[in-house]
mmCIF file of C-alpha atoms in Angstrom:
data_model
loop_
_atom_site.group_PDB
_atom_site.id
_atom_site.type_symbol
_atom_site.label_atom_id
_atom_site.label_comp_id
_atom_site.label_asym_id
_atom_site.label_seq_id
_atom_site.Cartn_x
_atom_site.Cartn_y
_atom_site.Cartn_z
ATOM 1 C CA MET A 94 11.306 -6.445 -4.777
ATOM 2 C CA ILE A 95 8.258 -4.364 -6.572
ATOM 3 C CA PRO A 96 5.305 -3.261 -4.106
ATOM 4 C CA CYS A 97 1.821 -3.031 -5.792
ATOM 5 C CA GLN A 98 -0.182 -0.620 -7.384
ATOM 6 C CA VAL A 99 -4.329 -0.768 -7.092
ATOM 7 C CA GLY A 100 -6.498 -1.110 -9.536
ATOM 8 C CA PRO A 101 -6.711 -1.444 -13.125
ATOM 9 C CA LYS A 102 -2.848 -1.111 -12.548
ATOM 10 C CA LEU A 103 -2.542 -3.744 -10.212
ATOM 11 C CA TRP A 104 -5.282 -6.586 -12.703
ATOM 12 C CA SER A 105 -2.713 -5.493 -15.545
ATOM 13 C CA SER A 106 0.209 -7.319 -13.696
ATOM 14 C CA ILE A 107 -1.816 -10.406 -12.579
ATOM 15 C CA GLN A 108 -2.800 -11.165 -16.135
ATOM 16 C CA GLU A 109 0.763 -10.091 -17.589
ATOM 17 C CA THR A 110 2.069 -12.039 -15.486
ATOM 18 C CA TYR A 111 -0.205 -14.737 -15.121
ATOM 19 C CA HIS A 112 0.220 -14.927 -19.201
ATOM 20 C CA ARG A 113 4.324 -14.951 -19.060
ATOM 21 C CA ALA A 114 4.251 -17.336 -17.357
ATOM 22 C CA GLU A 115 2.185 -20.181 -18.387
ATOM 23 C CA LYS A 116 3.676 -18.679 -22.238
ATOM 24 C CA ASN A 117 7.676 -20.131 -19.639
ATOM 25 C CA LYS A 118 5.919 -22.637 -18.618
ATOM 26 C CA ASN A 119 6.884 -21.574 -15.192
ATOM 27 C CA SER A 120 2.664 -22.325 -14.599
ATOM 28 C CA PHE A 121 0.729 -25.550 -15.630
ATOM 29 C CA LYS A 122 -3.739 -25.877 -15.628
ATOM 30 C CA PHE A 123 -5.278 -28.593 -14.775
ATOM 31 C CA ASP A 124 -6.897 -30.044 -18.172
ATOM 32 C CA THR A 125 -10.032 -30.761 -16.978
ATOM 33 C CA LYS A 126 -13.687 -30.686 -18.589
ATOM 34 C CA VAL A 127 -17.250 -28.912 -17.174
ATOM 35 C CA GLU A 128 -20.136 -30.163 -15.408
ATOM 36 C CA VAL A 129 -23.105 -28.591 -14.314
ATOM 37 C CA LEU A 130 -24.564 -31.427 -11.359
ATOM 38 C CA GLU A 131 -27.445 -29.969 -9.874
ATOM 39 C CA ASP A 132 -28.490 -30.954 -5.318
ATOM 40 C CA PRO A 133 -30.300 -34.117 -5.533
ATOM 41 C CA HIS A 134 -31.869 -31.957 -2.006
ATOM 42 C CA ASN A 135 -31.739 -28.801 -3.036
ATOM 43 C CA ARG A 136 -32.216 -28.546 -6.570
ATOM 44 C CA VAL A 137 -28.388 -26.192 -6.019
ATOM 45 C CA ASP A 138 -26.760 -26.390 -8.950
ATOM 46 C CA PHE A 139 -23.166 -26.123 -8.243
ATOM 47 C CA VAL A 140 -19.581 -26.348 -11.370
ATOM 48 C CA LEU A 141 -17.682 -29.658 -11.257
ATOM 49 C CA ARG A 142 -14.710 -29.011 -12.542
ATOM 50 C CA ILE A 143 -12.974 -33.221 -13.661
ATOM 51 C CA SER A 144 -10.087 -34.259 -14.437
ATOM 52 C CA THR A 145 -9.364 -35.133 -18.514
ATOM 53 C CA ALA A 146 -5.904 -37.117 -16.896
ATOM 54 C CA LEU A 147 -9.207 -38.926 -14.440
ATOM 55 C CA LYS A 148 -7.854 -42.014 -13.209
ATOM 56 C CA ALA A 149 -9.386 -45.026 -11.483
ATOM 57 C CA LYS A 150 -8.330 -44.564 -8.198
ATOM 58 C CA LYS A 151 -5.613 -42.568 -6.436
ATOM 59 C CA THR A 152 -2.504 -43.261 -6.532
ATOM 60 C CA ASN A 153 -0.529 -44.489 -3.372
ATOM 61 C CA ILE A 154 2.574 -42.267 -2.095
ATOM 62 C CA SER A 155 5.012 -44.699 -2.946
ATOM 63 C CA SER A 156 7.733 -45.932 -0.127
ATOM 64 C CA SER A 157 10.790 -43.696 -1.664
ATOM 65 C CA THR A 158 9.165 -41.010 -1.320
ATOM 66 C CA THR A 159 7.607 -41.555 2.278
ATOM 67 C CA SER A 160 11.321 -41.797 3.303
ATOM 68 C CA THR A 161 12.592 -39.248 2.028
ATOM 69 C CA ALA A 162 9.695 -36.323 2.941
ATOM 70 C CA SER A 163 10.335 -37.838 6.228
ATOM 71 C CA THR A 164 13.808 -36.950 6.774
ATOM 72 C CA ALA A 165 13.689 -33.954 4.545
ATOM 73 C CA PRO A 166 12.098 -31.228 5.537
ATOM 74 C CA PRO A 167 9.447 -30.030 2.994
ATOM 75 C CA LYS A 168 10.110 -27.062 0.971
ATOM 76 C CA ASN A 169 7.569 -23.573 1.365
ATOM 77 C CA PRO A 170 6.877 -23.366 -1.932
ATOM 78 C CA PHE A 171 6.302 -19.300 -0.238
ATOM 79 C CA LEU A 172 9.491 -18.398 1.393
ATOM 80 C CA PRO A 173 11.206 -17.426 -0.779
ATOM 81 C CA PRO A 174 8.237 -17.326 -4.204
ATOM 82 C CA GLU A 175 9.683 -18.062 -7.774
ATOM 83 C CA PRO A 176 10.580 -15.169 -9.434
ATOM 84 C CA GLU A 177 8.538 -16.263 -12.272
ATOM 85 C CA LEU A 178 5.389 -16.348 -10.121
ATOM 86 C CA LEU A 179 6.002 -13.230 -7.838
ATOM 87 C CA ILE A 180 3.530 -10.792 -9.272
ATOM 88 C CA CYS A 181 4.480 -7.879 -6.675
ATOM 89 C CA GLN A 182 4.599 -6.885 -2.455
ATOM 90 C CA LEU A 183 1.495 -5.384 -0.816
ATOM 91 C CA GLY A 184 2.679 -3.078 1.569
ATOM 92 C CA ASP A 185 5.926 -5.006 4.410
ATOM 93 C CA GLN A 186 3.635 -8.058 5.304
ATOM 94 C CA HIS A 187 1.981 -9.637 2.056
ATOM 95 C CA ASN A 188 2.564 -10.495 -0.689
ATOM 96 C CA LEU A 189 0.567 -11.416 -4.344
ATOM 97 C CA ILE A 190 2.389 -14.945 -6.542
ATOM 98 C CA LEU A 191 0.089 -16.871 -9.407
ATOM 99 C CA ASN A 192 -0.820 -19.916 -8.135
ATOM 100 C CA LYS A 193 1.606 -22.530 -9.831
ATOM 101 C CA PHE A 194 -0.954 -25.096 -10.449
ATOM 102 C CA ASN A 195 -4.227 -23.583 -11.420
ATOM 103 C CA VAL A 196 -7.225 -25.237 -12.538
ATOM 104 C CA VAL A 197 -9.072 -21.702 -13.455
ATOM 105 C CA PRO A 198 -6.635 -18.879 -14.763
ATOM 106 C CA TYR A 199 -5.676 -15.444 -12.747
ATOM 107 C CA HIS A 200 -5.792 -17.981 -10.024
ATOM 108 C CA VAL A 201 -3.824 -15.666 -6.857
ATOM 109 C CA ILE A 202 -2.111 -16.010 -3.456
ATOM 110 C CA ILE A 203 -1.682 -13.799 -1.416
ATOM 111 C CA THR A 204 1.287 -14.885 0.895
ATOM 112 C CA THR A 205 2.929 -13.736 3.832
ATOM 113 C CA THR A 206 6.183 -12.307 3.405
ATOM 114 C CA GLU A 207 7.623 -14.038 6.894
ATOM 115 C CA PHE A 208 6.492 -17.201 8.040
ATOM 116 C CA ARG A 209 3.278 -16.969 10.127
ATOM 117 C CA SER A 210 0.749 -20.285 10.769
ATOM 118 C CA GLN A 211 -2.171 -21.344 8.590
ATOM 119 C CA GLU A 212 -3.656 -22.077 11.970
ATOM 120 C CA GLU A 213 -3.478 -17.765 13.223
ATOM 121 C CA PRO A 214 -7.429 -15.891 12.303
ATOM 122 C CA LEU A 215 -6.531 -13.330 9.751
ATOM 123 C CA HIS A 216 -5.570 -9.688 11.399
ATOM 124 C CA VAL A 217 -6.251 -6.468 9.880
ATOM 125 C CA ALA A 218 -3.588 -6.678 7.445
ATOM 126 C CA ASP A 219 -4.421 -9.886 6.164
ATOM 127 C CA LEU A 220 -7.659 -8.657 5.299
ATOM 128 C CA LYS A 221 -7.012 -5.468 4.091
ATOM 129 C CA ALA A 222 -4.292 -7.368 1.747
ATOM 130 C CA LEU A 223 -6.824 -9.550 0.446
ATOM 131 C CA TRP A 224 -9.640 -6.782 -0.601
ATOM 132 C CA GLN A 225 -7.167 -5.489 -2.338
ATOM 133 C CA VAL A 226 -6.548 -7.899 -4.370
ATOM 134 C CA LEU A 227 -10.263 -8.661 -5.049
ATOM 135 C CA GLU A 228 -11.065 -4.754 -5.933
ATOM 136 C CA ALA A 229 -8.346 -5.792 -8.569
ATOM 137 C CA PHE A 230 -10.405 -8.333 -10.963
ATOM 138 C CA PRO A 231 -12.582 -6.228 -12.669
ATOM 139 C CA GLY A 232 -15.423 -8.349 -12.547
ATOM 140 C CA ASP A 233 -17.077 -10.293 -9.249
ATOM 141 C CA ALA A 234 -13.752 -12.265 -7.134
ATOM 142 C CA VAL A 235 -13.631 -14.514 -3.399
ATOM 143 C CA GLY A 236 -11.448 -14.914 -1.966
ATOM 144 C CA PHE A 237 -10.597 -17.371 0.592
ATOM 145 C CA TYR A 238 -8.891 -18.427 4.302
ATOM 146 C CA ASN A 239 -8.213 -22.198 4.668
ATOM 147 C CA CYS A 240 -7.284 -21.730 8.502
ATOM 148 C CA GLY A 241 -6.537 -25.292 10.584
ATOM 149 C CA GLN A 242 -5.821 -29.035 9.175
ATOM 150 C CA ASN A 243 -9.768 -29.413 8.963
ATOM 151 C CA SER A 244 -10.197 -26.823 6.199
ATOM 152 C CA GLY A 245 -8.251 -28.226 3.292
ATOM 153 C CA ARG A 246 -5.550 -26.364 4.209
ATOM 154 C CA SER A 247 -2.073 -27.336 1.142
ATOM 155 C CA GLN A 248 0.597 -25.891 3.005
ATOM 156 C CA PRO A 249 1.260 -24.781 6.250
ATOM 157 C CA HIS A 250 2.368 -21.205 5.889
ATOM 158 C CA LYS A 251 0.583 -18.393 6.270
ATOM 159 C CA HIS A 252 -2.432 -17.698 2.845
ATOM 160 C CA MET A 253 -5.283 -17.084 1.243
ATOM 161 C CA GLN A 254 -6.239 -16.668 -1.735
ATOM 162 C CA ALA A 255 -8.568 -15.177 -4.484
ATOM 163 C CA VAL A 256 -9.833 -16.749 -7.974
ATOM 164 C CA PRO A 257 -11.772 -14.591 -10.318
ATOM 165 C CA LEU A 258 -15.869 -15.264 -10.935
ATOM 166 C CA PRO A 259 -18.778 -17.124 -12.167
ATOM 167 C CA PHE A 260 -16.813 -20.521 -12.307
ATOM 168 C CA SER A 261 -17.879 -20.857 -15.108
ATOM 169 C CA ALA A 262 -19.900 -18.852 -17.744
ATOM 170 C CA GLU A 263 -23.202 -21.354 -17.577
ATOM 171 C CA PHE A 264 -22.851 -20.438 -13.786
ATOM 172 C CA PRO A 265 -23.746 -17.686 -12.042
ATOM 173 C CA SER A 266 -21.098 -15.963 -9.299
ATOM 174 C CA ALA A 267 -21.515 -18.083 -6.326
ATOM 175 C CA GLY A 268 -25.146 -17.421 -6.816
ATOM 176 C CA HIS A 269 -26.604 -19.722 -3.956
ATOM 177 C CA LEU A 270 -24.382 -17.540 -1.269
ATOM 178 C CA HIS A 271 -25.812 -14.712 -2.969
ATOM 179 C CA ARG A 272 -29.535 -15.674 -2.551
ATOM 180 C CA ALA A 273 -28.618 -17.514 0.220
ATOM 181 C CA VAL A 274 -26.865 -14.330 1.783
ATOM 182 C CA ASP A 275 -29.835 -11.735 0.243
ATOM 183 C CA ARG A 276 -32.436 -13.498 1.794
ATOM 184 C CA ASP A 277 -31.552 -14.154 5.339
ATOM 185 C CA SER A 278 -30.651 -10.940 6.346
ATOM 186 C CA VAL A 279 -34.131 -9.862 4.626
ATOM 187 C CA GLU A 280 -35.685 -12.472 6.564
ATOM 188 C CA TYR A 281 -33.496 -11.416 10.173
ATOM 189 C CA GLY A 282 -34.024 -7.750 9.612
ATOM 190 C CA LEU A 283 -30.918 -6.811 10.227
ATOM 191 C CA PRO A 284 -28.863 -4.168 9.471
ATOM 192 C CA TYR A 285 -25.570 -4.112 6.853
ATOM 193 C CA ASN A 286 -22.372 -5.805 8.595
ATOM 194 C CA THR A 287 -23.982 -7.764 11.428
ATOM 195 C CA PRO A 288 -23.377 -10.714 11.529
ATOM 196 C CA PHE A 289 -25.669 -13.320 11.143
ATOM 197 C CA ALA A 290 -27.068 -17.640 11.556
ATOM 198 C CA VAL A 291 -27.869 -18.035 6.907
ATOM 199 C CA GLN A 292 -30.117 -20.981 8.182
ATOM 200 C CA SER A 293 -31.174 -21.574 4.984
ATOM 201 C CA LEU A 294 -27.351 -23.558 4.065
ATOM 202 C CA PRO A 295 -27.933 -26.597 5.330
ATOM 203 C CA TYR A 296 -24.566 -26.725 7.475
ATOM 204 C CA CYS A 297 -23.174 -24.564 9.776
ATOM 205 C CA CYS A 298 -22.132 -21.085 8.350
ATOM 206 C CA PHE A 299 -22.150 -17.169 10.155
ATOM 207 C CA ALA A 300 -22.379 -14.388 7.352
ATOM 208 C CA VAL A 301 -21.808 -10.523 7.147
ATOM 209 C CA LYS A 302 -23.470 -8.985 3.844
ATOM 210 C CA PHE A 303 -21.450 -5.320 3.094
ATOM 211 C CA LYS A 304 -24.054 -2.088 2.244
ATOM 212 C CA PRO A 305 -23.995 -1.911 -1.559
ATOM 213 C CA GLY A 306 -21.310 0.214 -2.721
ATOM 214 C CA GLU A 307 -19.607 0.868 0.916
ATOM 215 C CA ARG A 308 -15.891 -0.300 0.850
ATOM 216 C CA PRO A 309 -15.780 -1.727 4.431
ATOM 217 C CA SER A 310 -12.241 0.200 6.201
ATOM 218 C CA PRO A 311 -9.323 -3.185 7.261
ATOM 219 C CA GLU A 312 -10.888 -2.458 10.344
ATOM 220 C CA ALA A 313 -13.677 -3.059 9.963
ATOM 221 C CA LEU A 314 -13.351 -5.951 8.047
ATOM 222 C CA GLY A 315 -11.199 -7.266 11.403
ATOM 223 C CA GLN A 316 -13.892 -6.445 13.789
ATOM 224 C CA LEU A 317 -16.255 -8.733 11.882
ATOM 225 C CA PHE A 318 -14.823 -11.091 10.674
ATOM 226 C CA HIS A 319 -13.595 -11.510 14.753
ATOM 227 C CA ARG A 320 -17.221 -11.910 15.571
ATOM 228 C CA LEU A 321 -17.954 -14.518 12.734
ATOM 229 C CA ARG A 322 -14.807 -16.665 14.524
ATOM 230 C CA LEU A 323 -16.925 -16.485 18.511
ATOM 231 C CA ARG A 324 -19.673 -17.865 16.281
ATOM 232 C CA ALA A 325 -18.483 -20.601 14.747
ATOM 233 C CA ALA A 326 -16.005 -21.471 17.968
ATOM 234 C CA VAL A 327 -18.860 -22.037 19.952
ATOM 235 C CA SER A 328 -20.719 -24.218 17.148
ATOM 236 C CA LEU A 329 -17.841 -26.629 17.889
ATOM 237 C CA HIS A 330 -17.927 -25.769 21.581
ATOM 238 C CA LYS A 331 -14.295 -23.779 21.802
ATOM 239 C CA SER A 332 -15.819 -21.981 24.821
ATOM 240 C CA ASP A 333 -12.638 -21.225 26.049
ATOM 241 C CA SER A 334 -12.378 -17.470 24.996
ATOM 242 C CA THR A 335 -8.401 -17.594 24.144
ATOM 243 C CA ARG A 336 -7.948 -20.226 22.623
ATOM 244 C CA ASP A 337 -10.076 -19.761 18.042
ATOM 245 C CA CYS A 338 -11.788 -21.699 16.732
ATOM 246 C CA SER A 339 -9.470 -24.882 15.274
ATOM 247 C CA SER A 340 -10.891 -24.827 11.715
ATOM 248 C CA TYR A 341 -12.553 -23.558 9.248
ATOM 249 C CA ASN A 342 -13.558 -21.685 5.702
ATOM 250 C CA PHE A 343 -13.282 -18.456 5.380
ATOM 251 C CA LEU A 344 -15.473 -16.299 1.732
ATOM 252 C CA LEU A 345 -14.818 -12.225 1.047
ATOM 253 C CA THR A 346 -16.937 -11.198 -1.979
ATOM 254 C CA ARG A 347 -17.727 -6.933 -2.124
ATOM 255 C CA ARG A 348 -20.790 -8.611 -1.377
ATOM 256 C CA PHE A 349 -20.449 -10.386 1.852
ATOM 257 C CA MET A 350 -18.645 -12.485 4.058
ATOM 258 C CA MET A 351 -18.858 -15.499 5.355
ATOM 259 C CA LEU A 352 -17.363 -18.647 7.880
ATOM 260 C CA VAL A 353 -18.024 -22.287 7.602
ATOM 261 C CA PRO A 354 -16.967 -23.696 10.623
ATOM 262 C CA ARG A 355 -15.362 -26.910 9.847
ATOM 263 C CA ARG A 356 -14.838 -30.899 12.344
ATOM 264 C CA SER A 357 -13.673 -32.437 9.514
ATOM 265 C CA GLU A 358 -11.682 -32.795 6.008
ATOM 266 C CA PHE A 359 -12.820 -35.043 5.010
ATOM 267 C CA ALA A 360 -16.350 -35.651 2.693
ATOM 268 C CA GLY A 361 -15.764 -39.906 1.767
ATOM 269 C CA PRO A 362 -12.480 -39.523 -0.161
ATOM 270 C CA VAL A 363 -12.683 -36.348 -1.056
ATOM 271 C CA ALA A 364 -10.982 -32.842 0.795
ATOM 272 C CA LEU A 365 -12.810 -30.346 0.726
ATOM 273 C CA ASN A 366 -11.551 -26.318 1.135
ATOM 274 C CA SER A 367 -12.977 -22.870 0.806
ATOM 275 C CA LEU A 368 -14.268 -22.700 -3.141
ATOM 276 C CA GLN A 369 -15.992 -26.201 -2.599
ATOM 277 C CA TYR A 370 -17.993 -23.659 -0.756
ATOM 278 C CA ALA A 371 -18.101 -21.404 -2.444
ATOM 279 C CA GLY A 372 -19.806 -23.568 -4.912
ATOM 280 C CA THR A 373 -17.324 -25.236 -7.409
ATOM 281 C CA PHE A 374 -15.681 -29.167 -6.757
ATOM 282 C CA PHE A 375 -12.286 -30.270 -8.727
ATOM 283 C CA VAL A 376 -12.872 -33.796 -9.193
ATOM 284 C CA ARG A 377 -9.342 -36.419 -9.845
ATOM 285 C CA ASN A 378 -10.771 -39.237 -9.784
ATOM 286 C CA GLU A 379 -13.409 -41.964 -10.998
ATOM 287 C CA GLU A 380 -13.869 -42.288 -7.539
ATOM 288 C CA GLU A 381 -14.623 -39.317 -5.993
ATOM 289 C CA LEU A 382 -16.223 -38.233 -9.288
ATOM 290 C CA GLN A 383 -19.071 -41.376 -8.423
ATOM 291 C CA TYR A 384 -19.349 -40.529 -4.273
ATOM 292 C CA VAL A 385 -20.485 -36.675 -5.591
ATOM 293 C CA LYS A 386 -22.549 -37.877 -8.104
ATOM 294 C CA ARG A 387 -23.737 -40.733 -5.877
ATOM 295 C CA THR A 388 -24.113 -38.335 -2.272
ATOM 296 C CA GLY A 389 -24.456 -34.837 -3.544
ATOM 297 C CA PRO A 390 -22.701 -31.440 -2.818
ATOM 298 C CA PHE A 391 -24.751 -30.659 0.132
ATOM 299 C CA SER A 392 -24.439 -33.098 1.726
ATOM 300 C CA MET A 393 -20.705 -33.568 1.494
ATOM 301 C CA LEU A 394 -20.675 -29.611 2.711
ATOM 302 C CA VAL A 395 -22.621 -30.878 5.473
ATOM 303 C CA GLN A 396 -20.302 -33.942 6.809
ATOM 304 C CA ALA A 397 -17.318 -31.950 6.322
ATOM 305 C CA GLY A 398 -18.578 -29.197 8.282
ATOM 306 C CA VAL A 399 -21.409 -29.092 10.932
ATOM 307 C CA ASP A 400 -24.834 -29.200 11.053
ATOM 308 C CA TRP A 401 -27.475 -26.496 12.888
ATOM 309 C CA PRO A 402 -28.880 -28.718 15.035
ATOM 310 C CA THR A 403 -24.955 -30.301 16.337
ATOM 311 C CA ALA A 404 -23.889 -26.443 15.928
ATOM 312 C CA MET A 405 -26.221 -25.233 19.108
ATOM 313 C CA GLN A 406 -26.372 -27.934 20.671
ATOM 314 C CA ASN A 407 -22.420 -27.774 20.965
ATOM 315 C CA ALA A 408 -23.333 -23.615 22.063
ATOM 316 C CA GLN A 409 -25.571 -24.640 24.474
ATOM 317 C CA VAL A 410 -22.663 -26.984 26.604
ATOM 318 C CA ALA A 411 -20.222 -24.230 25.770
ATOM 319 C CA LEU A 412 -23.240 -21.970 26.720
ATOM 320 C CA LYS A 413 -23.572 -24.198 30.530
ATOM 321 C CA GLU A 414 -20.342 -24.157 31.182
ATOM 322 C CA MET A 415 -19.510 -20.975 30.588
ATOM 323 C CA SER A 416 -22.266 -19.638 32.785
ATOM 324 C CA GLU A 417 -20.984 -21.614 35.910
ATOM 325 C CA GLY A 418 -17.310 -20.075 35.180
ATOM 326 C CA ASP A 419 -16.916 -16.597 37.025
ATOM 327 C CA SER A 420 -15.331 -15.083 34.547
ATOM 328 C CA GLU A 421 -16.031 -11.153 33.425
ATOM 329 C CA GLY A 422 -13.395 -9.889 31.579
ATOM 330 C CA LYS A 423 -13.866 -8.575 27.748
ATOM 331 C CA ALA A 424 -13.273 -11.897 25.831
ATOM 332 C CA GLU A 425 -15.584 -13.974 28.006
ATOM 333 C CA GLN A 426 -18.310 -11.560 26.899
ATOM 334 C CA GLU A 427 -18.008 -11.245 23.796
ATOM 335 C CA THR A 428 -17.864 -15.775 23.576
ATOM 336 C CA ARG A 429 -20.813 -15.444 25.972
ATOM 337 C CA GLU A 430 -22.998 -13.341 23.327
ATOM 338 C CA ALA A 431 -22.591 -15.511 21.122
ATOM 339 C CA ALA A 432 -23.211 -18.259 22.600
ATOM 340 C CA LYS A 433 -26.647 -17.650 23.290
ATOM 341 C CA GLU A 434 -27.490 -15.979 19.325
ATOM 342 C CA VAL A 435 -25.962 -20.099 18.352
ATOM 343 C CA ALA A 436 -28.185 -21.800 21.412
ATOM 344 C CA GLY A 437 -31.836 -19.769 20.432
ATOM 345 C CA LEU A 438 -31.056 -20.783 16.322
ATOM 346 C CA ARG A 439 -34.892 -21.765 15.735
ATOM 347 C CA LEU A 440 -34.514 -25.636 14.626
ATOM 348 C CA LYS A 441 -37.687 -25.317 12.303
ATOM 349 C CA ARG A 442 -36.523 -22.992 10.079
ATOM 350 C CA LEU A 443 -32.850 -24.972 9.912
ATOM 351 C CA GLY A 444 -32.134 -26.942 6.551
ATOM 352 C CA MET A 445 -35.680 -27.073 5.490
ATOM 353 C CA ARG A 446 -35.592 -24.095 2.090
ATOM 354 C CA LYS A 447 -34.247 -23.744 -1.319
ATOM 355 C CA PRO A 448 -31.615 -21.580 -1.307
#
């Protein structure tokens, strides 16, 4: 197993493996055309990548395929990884591989070397590996983690992903998220590395803005991630401090981290994952294309996530349940503080501003 080198050498390894795999037909890039769709409500641009082999409807799985799938266990594409897709090993716990079926070039996947569940939260070692990969990209990039059954995950084996930014040459690098995080952090008057609710976005989400030019330690990333996850959990009314937030999308850039709780995998016919919350949709058929254009991206993100009034109500119920209990351990105290923060948000600010 080849150990990963950091910085520019790692980026060179990513490029070399990508071009070699593409040349030898070990990886495949979807043929798409790019459109920029302005959300009709918030006037924010989203990138649509539309399959050039657009079909009128989704193709149903045949009965023979269903029968085979029910008797044979699904193959784990990460254990072992295909040698042609393997870039290198990140420390003792992770492999860095190419996405075999990619929509954008240099889409990479960070997998655990042993099976771990995609319903687990990220640990310090996971965040360290993801940050190493983000630092290797010469420009902006976004890392993400689809956790839980409603997150749009594709595999049960724990894996994070990273893609370069921008999503298209004409599109800013996750521009609406940067603007929302920057503006809300200034309005709150918060110091760097402090979790807060990003209320200028219409769906419930929580973020941390990093100090420019400062590299957070893996331990700091782990602590901040934990604090975001607590806020997401009470927004879904999961007040038991021993339980994880069941489904969420996590985004990480060198400027901020963000966590979006999820209550549904789908908005209409379209399955959503972290990349849709980052600002880009991959449209596979005519039904999906028309639904996205008719409904609007932000309305879809709210459908699959949690709207702010519901998040506040859930946190209020969670807080009431905790107040009636008698547990006062550290975990319970942290959860109680997260519930207080979410329950106490000001409703009049919600969803009323252009991010």
